[in-house]
C-alpha positions as semicolon CSV with decimal commas, in nm:
position;residue;x (nm);y (nm);z (nm)
1;M;2,126;8,474;-0,014
2;T;1,748;8,507;-0,024
3;T;1,584;8,830;-0,141
4;E;1,251;8,751;0,022
5;P;1,154;8,860;0,375
6;D;1,194;8,584;0,633
7;R;0,831;8,613;0,737
8;S;0,513;8,704;0,557
9;R;0,495;9,078;0,503
10;V;0,320;9,288;0,241
11;R;0,539;9,424;-0,037
12;F;0,467;9,764;-0,196
13;P;0,569;9,764;-0,564
14;D;0,641;10,109;-0,708
15;L;0,571;10,266;-0,368
16;S;0,586;10,645;-0,374
17;S;0,731;10,810;-0,067
18;R;0,417;11,026;-0,072
19;A;0,237;10,726;0,076
20;Y;0,399;10,762;0,416
21;E;0,539;11,115;0,427
22;H;0,403;11,350;0,692
23;P;0,196;11,620;0,515
24;A;0,432;11,898;0,625
25;D;0,732;11,699;0,500
26;R;0,559;11,602;0,177
27;G;0,438;11,954;0,104
28;A;0,790;12,092;0,136
29;L;0,940;11,813;-0,075
30;V;0,686;11,843;-0,355
31;A;0,734;12,220;-0,364
32;M;1,114;12,193;-0,373
33;R;1,110;11,916;-0,633
34;S;0,886;12,126;-0,855
35;L;1,152;12,398;-0,884
36;R;1,340;12,343;-1,207
37;G;1,706;12,271;-1,143
38;F;1,670;12,275;-0,764
39;D;1,780;11,913;-0,714
40;T;2,068;11,965;-0,956
41;L;2,182;12,271;-0,763
42;L;2,162;12,091;-0,431
43;R;2,350;11,793;-0,564
44;R;2,628;12,023;-0,679
45;M;2,630;12,191;-0,340
46;S;2,639;11,852;-0,169
47;G;2,950;11,776;-0,373
48;L;3,131;12,008;-0,133
49;F;3,085;11,728;0,119
50;N;3,275;11,462;-0,071
51;E;3,052;11,155;-0,079
52;R;3,339;10,943;-0,209
53;S;3,559;11,035;0,088
54;L;3,275;10,955;0,329
55;R;3,229;10,612;0,176
56;L;3,605;10,548;0,191
57;H;3,606;10,660;0,554
58;F;3,348;10,401;0,655
59;L;3,497;10,140;0,424
60;S;3,823;10,177;0,616
61;S;3,694;10,223;0,972
62;A;3,363;10,035;0,996
63;V;3,226;9,692;0,906
64;R;3,022;9,664;0,587
65;V;2,744;9,413;0,641
66;G;2,709;9,131;0,392
67;E;2,639;8,762;0,358
68;T;2,938;8,681;0,581
69;Q;2,940;8,990;0,807
70;F;2,642;9,066;1,031
71;R;2,436;8,831;0,819
72;D;2,111;8,904;1,008
73;V;2,150;9,279;0,958
74;Y;2,223;9,221;0,590
75;Q;1,897;9,027;0,563
76;D;1,718;9,318;0,731
77;V;1,847;9,554;0,460
78;V;1,747;9,309;0,188
79;D;1,400;9,281;0,341
80;A;1,348;9,657;0,377
81;A;1,462;9,726;0,020
82;H;1,241;9,446;-0,110
83;I;0,931;9,560;0,080
84;L;0,969;9,932;0,002
85;D;1,080;9,848;-0,355
86;V;1,411;10,034;-0,368
87;E;1,765;9,940;-0,464
88;R;1,942;9,780;-0,170
89;P;2,178;10,032;-0,004
90;E;2,508;9,942;0,158
91;L;2,509;9,939;0,537
92;Y;2,804;9,991;0,768
93;I;2,826;9,921;1,140
94;V;3,059;10,155;1,329
95;Q;3,187;10,130;1,686
96;D;3,001;10,400;1,880
97;P;2,811;10,353;2,210
98;N;2,558;10,623;2,118
99;P;2,249;10,463;1,957
100;R;2,226;10,631;1,616
101;A;2,165;10,552;1,253
102;M;2,186;10,772;0,946
103;A;2,145;10,764;0,571
104;I;2,429;10,942;0,391
105;G;2,484;11,042;0,031
106;T;2,285;11,161;-0,266
107;D;2,406;10,973;-0,573
108;K;2,440;10,635;-0,402
109;P;2,313;10,667;-0,045
110;F;2,428;10,424;0,221
111;I;2,333;10,360;0,583
112;V;2,550;10,378;0,894
113;V;2,436;10,211;1,219
114;T;2,626;10,240;1,546
115;T;2,698;9,945;1,771
116;G;2,504;10,133;2,039
117;L;2,185;10,104;1,833
118;F;2,263;9,748;1,722
119;D;2,306;9,636;2,084
120;L;2,001;9,829;2,206
121;L;1,738;9,684;1,972
122;D;1,607;9,331;1,930
123;A;1,561;9,172;1,588
124;E;1,212;9,313;1,519
125;E;1,303;9,660;1,647
126;R;1,615;9,658;1,431
127;R;1,397;9,599;1,123
128;V;1,207;9,914;1,215
129;A;1,527;10,118;1,245
130;I;1,665;9,998;0,912
131;G;1,330;10,054;0,741
132;H;1,337;10,406;0,887
133;E;1,668;10,478;0,713
134;V;1,558;10,317;0,385
135;G;1,254;10,547;0,405
136;H;1,487;10,848;0,426
137;I;1,661;10,723;0,111
138;L;1,335;10,665;-0,077
139;S;1,217;11,016;0,015
140;G;1,543;11,171;-0,101
141;H;1,589;11,348;0,231
142;A;1,970;11,341;0,218
143;V;2,004;11,609;-0,049
144;Y;1,784;11,853;0,144
145;R;1,962;11,778;0,469
146;T;2,281;11,879;0,293
147;L;2,128;12,221;0,233
148;L;2,039;12,249;0,603
149;L;2,392;12,155;0,706
150;M;2,548;12,406;0,468
151;L;2,317;12,688;0,572
152;T;2,378;12,613;0,940
153;R;2,752;12,641;0,886
154;L;2,706;12,956;0,680
155;A;2,490;13,111;0,952
156;L;2,771;13,058;1,202
157;R;3,020;13,224;0,969
158;V;2,807;13,536;0,918
159;A;2,683;13,562;1,276
160;W;2,863;13,895;1,305
161;I;2,637;14,041;1,031
162;P;2,307;14,100;1,215
163;L;2,064;14,112;0,922
164;G;2,237;13,835;0,729
165;Y;2,241;13,609;1,033
166;V;1,875;13,673;1,117
167;G;1,770;13,593;0,761
168;L;1,972;13,273;0,749
169;R;1,852;13,165;1,093
170;A;1,493;13,205;0,974
171;I;1,567;12,973;0,681
172;V;1,753;12,728;0,903
173;F;1,466;12,727;1,154
174;A;1,222;12,645;0,873
175;L;1,447;12,365;0,747
176;E;1,486;12,227;1,099
177;E;1,108;12,217;1,128
178;W;1,097;12,031;0,797
179;Q;1,363;11,785;0,914
180;R;1,170;11,711;1,233
181;K;0,868;11,628;1,019
182;S;1,089;11,416;0,790
183;E;1,174;11,202;1,094
184;L;0,803;11,139;1,148
185;S;0,785;11,032;0,782
186;A;1,074;10,790;0,824
187;D;0,914;10,647;1,141
188;R;0,615;10,556;0,925
189;A;0,843;10,398;0,664
190;G;1,001;10,190;0,941
191;L;0,657;10,067;1,041
192;L;0,565;9,986;0,681
193;S;0,888;9,791;0,646
194;S;0,851;9,592;0,968
195;Q;0,469;9,583;0,979
196;D;0,500;9,533;1,354
197;P;0,347;9,833;1,541
198;H;0,455;9,698;1,880
199;A;0,820;9,674;1,773
200;A;0,803;10,024;1,624
201;K;0,676;10,166;1,952
202;R;0,927;9,969;2,159
203;S;1,217;10,096;1,952
204;L;1,121;10,460;2,017
205;M;1,072;10,393;2,388
206;K;1,413;10,226;2,408
207;M;1,574;10,528;2,242
208;A;1,448;10,729;2,538
209;G;1,489;10,487;2,826
210;G;1,748;10,228;2,727
211;S;1,741;9,851;2,700
212;R;1,554;9,756;3,018
213;L;1,229;9,690;2,836
214;G;1,088;9,489;3,128
215;E;1,100;9,806;3,338
216;M;0,899;10,012;3,087
217;D;0,545;10,019;2,951
218;V;0,430;10,159;2,615
219;D;0,093;10,274;2,750
220;A;0,261;10,463;3,034
221;F;0,500;10,621;2,783
222;L;0,203;10,732;2,574
223;Q;0,057;10,886;2,889
224;Q;0,383;11,081;2,921
225;A;0,325;11,206;2,568
226;R;-0,021;11,330;2,665
227;E;0,117;11,503;2,974
228;Y;0,392;11,664;2,768
229;D;0,136;11,784;2,515
230;A;-0,092;11,929;2,782
231;G;0,161;12,106;3,003
232;E;0,056;12,299;3,312
233;D;0,028;12,652;3,178
234;A;0,137;12,878;2,891
235;R;0,492;12,894;3,026
236;D;0,539;12,526;2,942
237;G;0,427;12,598;2,587
238;V;0,692;12,868;2,551
239;I;0,959;12,637;2,693
240;K;0,862;12,362;2,447
241;L;0,883;12,603;2,155
242;M;1,223;12,729;2,269
243;S;1,351;12,373;2,312
244;L;1,299;12,308;1,941
245;M;1,573;12,555;1,848
246;G;1,859;12,358;1,695
247;R;1,678;12,025;1,720
248;T;1,657;11,808;1,409
249;H;1,455;11,528;1,574
250;P;1,125;11,550;1,761
251;Q;1,118;11,438;2,122
252;A;1,077;11,062;2,174
253;V;0,731;11,091;2,331
254;V;0,613;11,307;2,041
255;R;0,741;11,055;1,786
256;L;0,573;10,767;1,965
257;A;0,240;10,950;1,993
258;E;0,250;11,049;1,624
259;L;0,336;10,696;1,511
260;D;0,070;10,544;1,737
261;R;-0,189;10,778;1,588
262;W;-0,083;10,694;1,231
263;A;-0,069;10,319;1,300
264;A;-0,429;10,333;1,422
265;S;-0,541;10,542;1,125
266;G;-0,716;10,420;0,816
267;E;-0,423;10,548;0,609
268;Y;-0,187;10,278;0,738
269;S;-0,447;10,006;0,675
270;R;-0,512;10,133;0,322
271;I;-0,144;10,112;0,235
272;L;-0,125;9,756;0,367
273;A;-0,426;9,675;0,148
274;G;-0,241;9,805;-0,160
275;D;-0,413;10,144;-0,185
276;Y;-0,120;10,386;-0,205
277;P;0,029;10,642;-0,448
278;R;0,274;10,506;-0,704
279;R;0,613;10,646;-0,798
280;A;0,505;10,660;-1,161
281;D;0,252;10,930;-1,066
282;D;0,490;11,150;-0,864
283;R;0,538;11,398;-1,147
284;D;0,165;11,466;-1,148
285;A;0,155;11,551;-0,776
286;S;-0,010;11,888;-0,719
287;V;0,208;12,136;-0,533
288;S;-0,093;12,343;-0,427
289;Q;-0,277;12,038;-0,296
290;E;0,025;11,921;-0,095
291;V;0,067;12,269;0,052
292;R;-0,302;12,265;0,151
293;N;-0,252;11,921;0,306
294;A;0,044;12,053;0,505
295;A;-0,158;12,351;0,627
296;K;-0,444;12,120;0,726
297;S;-0,200;11,898;0,913
298;Y;-0,081;12,191;1,123
299;Q;-0,439;12,303;1,179
300;D;-0,543;11,954;1,291
301;S;-0,244;11,946;1,525
302;W;-0,348;12,280;1,674
303;N;-0,705;12,161;1,717
304;R;-0,593;11,835;1,876
305;T;-0,338;11,965;2,127
306;S;-0,415;12,039;2,491
307;D;-0,119;12,275;2,525
308;P;-0,238;12,584;2,719
309;L;-0,034;12,826;2,508
310;I;-0,163;12,685;2,178
311;S;-0,516;12,673;2,316
312;T;-0,491;13,040;2,414
313;L;-0,354;13,138;2,074
314;R;-0,623;12,929;1,907
315;D;-0,894;13,106;2,106
316;V;-0,743;13,446;2,029
317;F;-0,720;13,376;1,657
318;S;-1,068;13,224;1,661
319;G;-1,200;13,536;1,834
320;V;-1,028;13,760;1,586
321;G;-1,165;13,548;1,305
322;D;-1,518;13,561;1,449
323;A;-1,498;13,938;1,496
324;G;-1,362;13,980;1,146
325;G;-1,636;13,759;1,010
326;K;-1,908;13,958;1,188
327;L;-1,758;14,283;1,065
328;F;-1,746;14,146;0,711
329;D;-2,107;14,028;0,739
330;N;-2,220;14,369;0,867
331;I;-2,044;14,549;0,586
332;T;-2,184;14,305;0,330
333;N;-2,537;14,343;0,466
334;R;-2,512;14,720;0,455
335;M;-2,392;14,706;0,097
336;R;-2,678;14,474;0,003
337;R;-2,945;14,679;0,187
338;P;-3,167;14,856;-0,068
339;S;-3,143;15,232;-0,063
340;D;-3,449;15,416;0,080
341;G;-3,355;15,746;-0,083
342;S;-3,244;15,908;0,242
343;S;-2,894;16,024;0,322
344;D;-2,700;16,075;0,642
345;Q;-2,584;16,428;0,727
């Protein structure tokens, strides 16, 4: 079995996940990884969800791809691991009409793909989906998702304790926001693996509208994304914020718009040209710089959106900031003004 991609694609030796991670995702990951013993603690917590039993479950009830089973899919996994420079994970295909894929495990992660997703996507789109899951593995997302799952379950158990539930829900909400950003990161990894922007966009559109690709148009779907972003008035903004509660994935139009923006950016081109952070330098990553990058990402998103609610909030905060700045300037000028010897009575 060959270990080389079946068509010419750029390989990224020693690729750090920081190369493709969304700033908000990367900032959270760098901060968590910097805490001494945090990964060890999470791995012990994840042991409560027996990884061995999960693997045995899929070994007994799904088909493990290999050189003689789903040979094309096996080659896709080989390609993605080769291009992103990671150890090849196992992949199982399970009978399920819902189009889904997931990366499971912390010590030896593996990928599960449903027949619904396998049947939905063509060969190039499937490469994107598998690269997406390999990206999750390279980023180490599984161990942090375990924390989210455990806290979600814990929040349900203590729902009768008002203060405890509110505190846990705040943490869960923050982790859900992180997980949504982690999906944007994995979308980028899928693009880097496939290096086919059109296939990456098609796969996201199909996840929303099904297999009838001839009935759909990427440009029209991007126009939907712009309409969703703009909304009609502030009420739509509130509805969109409320709809995020409990969601671990961004809406399809949001994912497509974000990936389209990144694919057109200089960052994607630089990575293809070999200009990307290396794994060997991960330990030197600056937590403060990544946090600043995450904050800038949110600020850029606020500045870019046409959402009426966000625009109103932006104007309010800008007005408050301007007023505060003028007040600060006035106070500073008064303090700097030379005394004329007079005094107020």
